[in-house]
Short mmCIF file of C-alpha atoms in Angstrom, two decimals:
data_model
loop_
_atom_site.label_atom_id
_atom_site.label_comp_id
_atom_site.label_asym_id
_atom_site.label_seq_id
_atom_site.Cartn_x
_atom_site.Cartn_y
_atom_site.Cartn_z
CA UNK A 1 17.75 -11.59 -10.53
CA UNK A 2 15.08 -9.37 -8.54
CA UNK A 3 16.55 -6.15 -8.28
CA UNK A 4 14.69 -5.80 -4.85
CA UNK A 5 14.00 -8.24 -1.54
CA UNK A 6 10.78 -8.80 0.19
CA UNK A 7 11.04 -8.90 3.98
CA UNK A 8 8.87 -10.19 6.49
CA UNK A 9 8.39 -7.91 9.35
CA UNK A 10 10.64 -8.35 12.43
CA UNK A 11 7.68 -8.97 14.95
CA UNK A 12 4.41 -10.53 13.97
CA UNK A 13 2.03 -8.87 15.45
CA UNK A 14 -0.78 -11.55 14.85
CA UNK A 15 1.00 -13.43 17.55
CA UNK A 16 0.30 -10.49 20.20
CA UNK A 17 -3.28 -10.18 19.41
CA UNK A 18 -6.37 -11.87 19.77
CA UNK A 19 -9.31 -11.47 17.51
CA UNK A 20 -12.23 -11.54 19.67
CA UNK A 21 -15.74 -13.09 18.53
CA UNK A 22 -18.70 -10.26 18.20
CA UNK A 23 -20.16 -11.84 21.10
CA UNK A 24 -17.80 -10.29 23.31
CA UNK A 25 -19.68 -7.45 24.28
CA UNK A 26 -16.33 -5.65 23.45
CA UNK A 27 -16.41 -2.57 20.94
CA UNK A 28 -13.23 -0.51 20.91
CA UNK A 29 -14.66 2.56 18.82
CA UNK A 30 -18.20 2.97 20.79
CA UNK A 31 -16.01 3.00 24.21
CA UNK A 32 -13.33 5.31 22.69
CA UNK A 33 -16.42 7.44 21.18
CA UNK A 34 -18.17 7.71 24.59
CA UNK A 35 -14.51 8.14 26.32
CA UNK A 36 -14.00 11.04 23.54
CA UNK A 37 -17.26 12.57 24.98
CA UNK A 38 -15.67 12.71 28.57
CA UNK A 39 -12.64 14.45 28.02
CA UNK A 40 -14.78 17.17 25.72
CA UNK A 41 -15.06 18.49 28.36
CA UNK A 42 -12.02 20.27 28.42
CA UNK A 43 -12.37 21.49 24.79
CA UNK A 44 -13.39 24.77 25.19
CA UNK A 45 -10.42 25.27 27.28
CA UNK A 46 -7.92 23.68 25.30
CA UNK A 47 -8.73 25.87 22.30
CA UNK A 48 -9.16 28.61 23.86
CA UNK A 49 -5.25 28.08 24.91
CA UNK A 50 -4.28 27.13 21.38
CA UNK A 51 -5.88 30.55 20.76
CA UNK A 52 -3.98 32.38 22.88
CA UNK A 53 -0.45 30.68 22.05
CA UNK A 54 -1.77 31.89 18.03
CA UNK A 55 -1.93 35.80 19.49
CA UNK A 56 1.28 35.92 21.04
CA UNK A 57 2.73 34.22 17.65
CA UNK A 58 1.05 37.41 16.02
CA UNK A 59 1.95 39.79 18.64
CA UNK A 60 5.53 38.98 18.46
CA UNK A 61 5.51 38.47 14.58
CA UNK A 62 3.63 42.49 14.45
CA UNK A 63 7.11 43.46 16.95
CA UNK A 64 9.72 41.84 14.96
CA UNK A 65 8.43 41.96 11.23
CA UNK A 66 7.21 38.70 9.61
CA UNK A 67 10.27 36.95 9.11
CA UNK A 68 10.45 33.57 8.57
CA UNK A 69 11.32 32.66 12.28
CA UNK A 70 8.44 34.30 13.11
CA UNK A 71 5.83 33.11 10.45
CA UNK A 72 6.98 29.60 11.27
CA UNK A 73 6.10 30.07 14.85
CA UNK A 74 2.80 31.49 13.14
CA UNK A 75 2.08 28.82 11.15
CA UNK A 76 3.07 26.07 13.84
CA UNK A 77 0.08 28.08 16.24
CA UNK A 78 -2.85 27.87 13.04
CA UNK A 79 -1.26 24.80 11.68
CA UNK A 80 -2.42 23.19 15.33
CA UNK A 81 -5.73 24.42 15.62
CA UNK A 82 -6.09 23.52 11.96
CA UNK A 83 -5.17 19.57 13.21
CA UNK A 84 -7.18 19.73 16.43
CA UNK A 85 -10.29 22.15 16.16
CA UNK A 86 -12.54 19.74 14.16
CA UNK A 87 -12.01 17.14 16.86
CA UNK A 88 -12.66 19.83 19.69
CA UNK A 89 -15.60 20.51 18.35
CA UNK A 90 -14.58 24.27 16.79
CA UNK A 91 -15.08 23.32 12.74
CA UNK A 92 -15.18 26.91 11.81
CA UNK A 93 -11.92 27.84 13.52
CA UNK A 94 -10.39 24.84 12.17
CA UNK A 95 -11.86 26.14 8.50
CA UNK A 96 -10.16 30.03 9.16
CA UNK A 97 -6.70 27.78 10.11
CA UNK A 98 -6.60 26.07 7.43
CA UNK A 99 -6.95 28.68 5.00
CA UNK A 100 -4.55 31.05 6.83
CA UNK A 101 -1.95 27.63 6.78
CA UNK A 102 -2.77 27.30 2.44
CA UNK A 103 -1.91 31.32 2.56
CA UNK A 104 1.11 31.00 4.66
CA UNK A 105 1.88 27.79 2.75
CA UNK A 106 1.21 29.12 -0.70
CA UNK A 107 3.33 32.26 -0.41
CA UNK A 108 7.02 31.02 1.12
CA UNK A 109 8.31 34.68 0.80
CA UNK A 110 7.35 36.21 4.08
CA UNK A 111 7.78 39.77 2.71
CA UNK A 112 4.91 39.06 0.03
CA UNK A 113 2.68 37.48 3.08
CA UNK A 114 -0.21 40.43 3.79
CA UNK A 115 -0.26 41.15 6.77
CA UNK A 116 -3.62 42.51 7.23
CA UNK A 117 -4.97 39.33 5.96
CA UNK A 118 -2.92 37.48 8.36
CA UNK A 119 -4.18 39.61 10.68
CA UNK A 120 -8.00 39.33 10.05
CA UNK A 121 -7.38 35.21 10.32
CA UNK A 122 -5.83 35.84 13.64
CA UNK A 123 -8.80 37.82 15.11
CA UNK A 124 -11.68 35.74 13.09
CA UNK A 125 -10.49 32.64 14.83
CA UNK A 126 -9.69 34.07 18.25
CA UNK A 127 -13.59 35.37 17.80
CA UNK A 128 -15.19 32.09 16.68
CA UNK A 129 -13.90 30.08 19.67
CA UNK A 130 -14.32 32.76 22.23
CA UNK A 131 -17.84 33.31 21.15
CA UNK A 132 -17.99 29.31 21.41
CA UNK A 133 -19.30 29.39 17.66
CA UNK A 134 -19.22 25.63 17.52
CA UNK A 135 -21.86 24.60 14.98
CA UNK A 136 -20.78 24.45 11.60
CA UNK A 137 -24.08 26.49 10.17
CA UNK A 138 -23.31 29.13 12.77
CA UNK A 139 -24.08 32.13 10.59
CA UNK A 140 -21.77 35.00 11.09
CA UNK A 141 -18.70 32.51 12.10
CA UNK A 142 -19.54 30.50 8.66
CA UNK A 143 -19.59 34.02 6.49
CA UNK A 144 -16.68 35.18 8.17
CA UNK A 145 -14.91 31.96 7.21
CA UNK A 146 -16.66 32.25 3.46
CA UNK A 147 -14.71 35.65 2.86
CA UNK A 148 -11.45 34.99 4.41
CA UNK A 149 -11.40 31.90 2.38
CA UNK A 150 -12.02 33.53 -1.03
CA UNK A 151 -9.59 36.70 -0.24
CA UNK A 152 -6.86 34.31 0.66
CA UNK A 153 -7.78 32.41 -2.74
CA UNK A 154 -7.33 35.46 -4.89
CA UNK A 155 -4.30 36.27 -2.86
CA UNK A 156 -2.83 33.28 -3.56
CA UNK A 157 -4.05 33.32 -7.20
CA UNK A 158 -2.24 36.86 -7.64
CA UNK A 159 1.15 35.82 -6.03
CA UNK A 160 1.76 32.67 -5.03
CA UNK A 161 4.29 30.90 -7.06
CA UNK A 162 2.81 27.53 -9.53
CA UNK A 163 1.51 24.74 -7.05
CA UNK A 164 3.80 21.83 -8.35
CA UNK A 165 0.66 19.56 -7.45
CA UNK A 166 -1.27 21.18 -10.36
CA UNK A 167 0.36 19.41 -13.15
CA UNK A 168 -0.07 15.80 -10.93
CA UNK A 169 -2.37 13.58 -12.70
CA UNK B 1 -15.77 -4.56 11.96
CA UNK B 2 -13.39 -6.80 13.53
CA UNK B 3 -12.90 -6.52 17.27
CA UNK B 4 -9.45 -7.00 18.20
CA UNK B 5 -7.67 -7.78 21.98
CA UNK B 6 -5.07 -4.94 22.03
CA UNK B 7 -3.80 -5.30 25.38
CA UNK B 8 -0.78 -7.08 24.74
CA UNK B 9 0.46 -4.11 22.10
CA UNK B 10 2.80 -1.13 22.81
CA UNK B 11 2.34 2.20 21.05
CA UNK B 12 4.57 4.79 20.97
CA UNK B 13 2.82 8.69 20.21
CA UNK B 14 5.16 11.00 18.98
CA UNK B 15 3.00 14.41 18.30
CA UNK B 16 4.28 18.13 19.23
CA UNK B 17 0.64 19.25 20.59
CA UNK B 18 -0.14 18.33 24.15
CA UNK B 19 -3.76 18.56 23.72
CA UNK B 20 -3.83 15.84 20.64
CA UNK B 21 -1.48 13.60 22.37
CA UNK B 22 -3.89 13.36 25.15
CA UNK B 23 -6.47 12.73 22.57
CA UNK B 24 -4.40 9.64 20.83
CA UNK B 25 -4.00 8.39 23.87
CA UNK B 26 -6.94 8.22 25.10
CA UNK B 27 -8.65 7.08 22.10
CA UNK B 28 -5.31 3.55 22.29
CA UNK B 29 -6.15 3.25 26.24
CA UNK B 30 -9.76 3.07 24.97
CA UNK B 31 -9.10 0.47 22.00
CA UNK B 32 -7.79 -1.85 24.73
CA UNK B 33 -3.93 -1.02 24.43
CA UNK B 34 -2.38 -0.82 28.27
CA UNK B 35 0.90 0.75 26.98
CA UNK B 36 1.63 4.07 25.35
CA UNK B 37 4.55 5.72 25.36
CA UNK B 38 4.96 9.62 24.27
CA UNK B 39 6.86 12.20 22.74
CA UNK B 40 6.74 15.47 22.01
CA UNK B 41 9.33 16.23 18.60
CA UNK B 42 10.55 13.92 16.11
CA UNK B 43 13.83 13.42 17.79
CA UNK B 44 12.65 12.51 21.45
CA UNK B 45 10.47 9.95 19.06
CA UNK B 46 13.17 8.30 17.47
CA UNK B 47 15.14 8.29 21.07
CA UNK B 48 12.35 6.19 22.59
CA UNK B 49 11.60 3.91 19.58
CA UNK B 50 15.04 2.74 20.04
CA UNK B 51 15.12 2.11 23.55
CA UNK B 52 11.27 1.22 24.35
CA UNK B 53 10.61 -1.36 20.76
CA UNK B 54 7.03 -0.39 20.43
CA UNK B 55 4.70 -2.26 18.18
CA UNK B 56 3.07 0.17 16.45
CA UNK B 57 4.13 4.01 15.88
CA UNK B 58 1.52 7.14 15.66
CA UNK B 59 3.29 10.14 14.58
CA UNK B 60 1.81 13.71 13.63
CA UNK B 61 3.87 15.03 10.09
CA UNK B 62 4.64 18.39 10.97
CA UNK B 63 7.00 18.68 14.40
CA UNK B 64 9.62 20.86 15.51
CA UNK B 65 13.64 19.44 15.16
CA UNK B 66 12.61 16.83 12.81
CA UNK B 67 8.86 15.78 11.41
CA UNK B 68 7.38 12.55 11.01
CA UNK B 69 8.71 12.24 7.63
CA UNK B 70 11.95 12.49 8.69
CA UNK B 71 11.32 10.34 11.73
CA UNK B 72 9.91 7.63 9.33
CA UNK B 73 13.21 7.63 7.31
CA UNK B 74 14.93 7.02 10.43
CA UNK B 75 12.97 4.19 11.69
CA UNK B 76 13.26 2.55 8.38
CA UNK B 77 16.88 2.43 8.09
CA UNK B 78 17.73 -1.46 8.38
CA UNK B 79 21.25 -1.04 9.70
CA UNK B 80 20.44 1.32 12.79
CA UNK B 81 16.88 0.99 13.30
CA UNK B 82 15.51 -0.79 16.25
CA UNK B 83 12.74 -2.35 13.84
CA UNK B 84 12.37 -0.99 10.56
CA UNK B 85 9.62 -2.68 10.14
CA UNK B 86 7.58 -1.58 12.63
CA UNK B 87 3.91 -0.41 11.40
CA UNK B 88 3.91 3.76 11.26
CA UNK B 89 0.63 5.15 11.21
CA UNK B 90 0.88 8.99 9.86
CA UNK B 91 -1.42 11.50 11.60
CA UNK B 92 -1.66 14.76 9.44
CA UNK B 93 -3.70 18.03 8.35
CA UNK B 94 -2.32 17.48 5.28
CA UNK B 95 -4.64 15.52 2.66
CA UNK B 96 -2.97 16.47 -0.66
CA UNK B 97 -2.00 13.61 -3.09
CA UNK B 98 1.94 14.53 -3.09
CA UNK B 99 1.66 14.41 0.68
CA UNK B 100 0.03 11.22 0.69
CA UNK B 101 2.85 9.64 -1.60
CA UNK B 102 5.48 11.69 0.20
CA UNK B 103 4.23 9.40 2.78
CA UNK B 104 4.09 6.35 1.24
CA UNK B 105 7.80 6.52 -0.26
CA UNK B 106 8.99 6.68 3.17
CA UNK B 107 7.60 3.77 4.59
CA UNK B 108 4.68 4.91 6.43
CA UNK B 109 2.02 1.76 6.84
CA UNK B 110 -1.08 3.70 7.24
CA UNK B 111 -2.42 7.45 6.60
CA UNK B 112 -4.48 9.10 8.33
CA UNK B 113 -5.93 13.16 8.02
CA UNK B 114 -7.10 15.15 10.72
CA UNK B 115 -9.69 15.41 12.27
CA UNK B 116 -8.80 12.40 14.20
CA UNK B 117 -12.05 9.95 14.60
CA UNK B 118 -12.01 7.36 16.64
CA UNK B 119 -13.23 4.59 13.86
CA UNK B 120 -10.39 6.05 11.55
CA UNK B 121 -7.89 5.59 14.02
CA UNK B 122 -9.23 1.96 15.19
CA UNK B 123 -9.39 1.18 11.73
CA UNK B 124 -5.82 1.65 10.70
CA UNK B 125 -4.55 0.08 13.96
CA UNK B 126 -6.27 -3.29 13.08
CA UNK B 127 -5.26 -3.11 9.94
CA UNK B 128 -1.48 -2.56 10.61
CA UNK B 129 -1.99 -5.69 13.27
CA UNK B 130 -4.58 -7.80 11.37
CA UNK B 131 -3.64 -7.84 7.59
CA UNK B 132 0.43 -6.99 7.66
CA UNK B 133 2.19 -6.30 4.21
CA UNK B 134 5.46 -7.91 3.61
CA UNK B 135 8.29 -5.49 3.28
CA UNK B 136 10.02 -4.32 0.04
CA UNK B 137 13.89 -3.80 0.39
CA UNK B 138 14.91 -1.47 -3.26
CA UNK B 139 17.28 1.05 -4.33
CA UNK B 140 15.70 3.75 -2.66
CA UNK B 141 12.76 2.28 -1.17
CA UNK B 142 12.35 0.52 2.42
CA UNK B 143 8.93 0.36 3.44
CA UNK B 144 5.25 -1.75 3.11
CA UNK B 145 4.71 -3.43 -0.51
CA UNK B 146 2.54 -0.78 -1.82
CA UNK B 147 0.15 -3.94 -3.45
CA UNK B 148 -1.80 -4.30 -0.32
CA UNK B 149 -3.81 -6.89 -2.47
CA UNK B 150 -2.97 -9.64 -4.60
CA UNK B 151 -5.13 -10.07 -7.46
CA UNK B 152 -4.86 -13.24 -9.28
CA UNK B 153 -7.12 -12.46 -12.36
CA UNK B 154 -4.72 -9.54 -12.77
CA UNK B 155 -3.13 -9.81 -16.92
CA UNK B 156 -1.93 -7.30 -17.31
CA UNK B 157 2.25 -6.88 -17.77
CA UNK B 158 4.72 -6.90 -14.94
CA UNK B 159 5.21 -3.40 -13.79
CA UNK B 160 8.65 -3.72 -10.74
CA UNK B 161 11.22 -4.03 -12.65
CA UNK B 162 12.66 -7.70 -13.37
CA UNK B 163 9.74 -9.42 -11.88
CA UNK B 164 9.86 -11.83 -14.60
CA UNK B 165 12.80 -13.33 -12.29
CA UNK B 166 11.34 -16.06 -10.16
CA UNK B 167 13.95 -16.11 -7.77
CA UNK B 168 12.98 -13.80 -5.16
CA UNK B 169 15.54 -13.26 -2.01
CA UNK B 170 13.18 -13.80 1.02
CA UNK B 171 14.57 -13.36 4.26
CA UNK B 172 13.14 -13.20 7.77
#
């Protein structure tokens, strides 16, 4: 006997949908695309908030030490602006985010985190987005990104403990 | 690409960040979809799965109380879940292979890695509503048959364990 069971979903959702003929005049990504371009409007803004919610995660993690209640808090703050600043337009600052999020990540001992490093991220990304540094060949926001990037790489190199994902075929 | 009628669908967004949730949203209302429900941690997610039945689920991975992984779990428990076989579509920064089958050993339908696009997103939606997978029911697995295809000049040896049985429980 099968030692498993194949189910059919619960609701079929063919039933509650229509496929409509290309005639239709109807495309769902151009009018999300162009409804996309609307609310970019408020981009600038909205990072510029996600910005400020990541310096008063550093502000209070410089008060109380980095522990890891506060490096959490930390790395919820760049681990957003990772997720949303290529969509808002900000590539670079979602570039800096990411590699603060792979050192934060890396290293799970907050004591071994470097601080200065963390530090730099903070400001470099907080600078990219309030000096609207938007295009992705923007010079000085691009090297900045370059360097933090390959110090956080030989960080991790240097301390981090063995990725488990290295020895995945 | 195939244009699908939406309208009749309703999605439930369960993603910590404000600003992205508007963004999901706007990007369903846009596909067509009329309802979308929203929540703002895993466990105000699961709350409103059970009470609201959506028909498809977007959820970000990393949340405070519980994450989408651990949301996903939930929703895929046949004896309490509303529907555990309700299409999850996994929003994430994370692109990593063990992520990706972290995922998948959950249950989650579809996965998708930020940045959010809007053909990405349309994309997995019709394919969660257009092509579903049968579920498979195994010690330790409840989720989407991972063969999304079945390929009949396949030859090779039966790799699930005691396929060679015919008899297959099927239920509805």
């Amino acid at each position: 006997m099968a030692d498993y069971e194949i189910i059919k979903p619960k609701v079929d959702l063919r039933k509650k949908i229509k496929i409509l003929p290309n005639s239709s005049g109807f495309d769902p990504v151009a009018k999300a695309e162009e409804a996309m371009e609307r609310l970019s409007l408020n981009f600038g803004n909205w990072m510029r908030d996600e910005v400020m919610k990541l310096q008063i995660s550093w502000e209070k993690a410089e008060k109380t030490g980095l522990t890891e209640e506060s490096v959490d808090k930390l790395f919820r703050s760049c681990h957003d602006i990772k997720g949303q600043a290529h969509t808002m337009g900000f590539p670079l600052a979602g570039l800096i985010a990411g590699s603060m999020c792979e050192l934060i990540e890396r290293i799970p001992d907050p004591e071994k985190l470097p601080e200065s490093l963390l530090r730099k991220h903070v400001q470099a990304i907080a600078a990219v987005v309030n000096e609207n540094a938007r295009e992705e060949d923007n010079v000085v926001g691009k090297q900045l990104a370059e360097q933090l990037s390959t110090i956080t790489e030989d960080y991790i190199e240097k301390h981090a403990p063995a990725d488990p994902s290295e020895n995945e075929s | 690409m195939i244009k699908v009628d939406l309208s009749q669908l309703r999605f439930l967004v369960v993603e910590d960040n404000a600003h992205m949730r508007r963004v999901i949203r706007t990007l369903i209302h846009s596909f067509g979809a009329r309802e979308v429900t929203e929540a703002e941690d895993g466990a105000a997610g699961l709350e409103l799965f059970q009470t609201t039945s959506p028909d498809i689920v977007i959820t970000d991975w990393y949340m405070p109380i519980f994450g989408g992984i651990e949301l996903t779990r939930m929703m895929r428990q046949p004896e309490s879940s509303a529907n555990p076989t309700v299409p999850i579509i996994m929003l994430t920064g994370h692109s990593e292979k063990r992520k990706v089958m972290e995922a998948r050993d959950v249950g989650v339908t579809e996965f998708l890695c930020k940045p959010i696009s809007a053909n990405a997103l349309y994309a997995r939606v019709a394919n969660c509503v257009v092509n579903p997978r049968n579920f498979i029911k195994a010690n330790g697995f409840y989720g989407p048959d991972r063969r999304r295809f079945a390929n009949p000049l396949y030859k090779g040896s039966e790799r699930r364990a005691n396929d060679a049985e015919p008899a297959q429980k099927k239920a509805s």
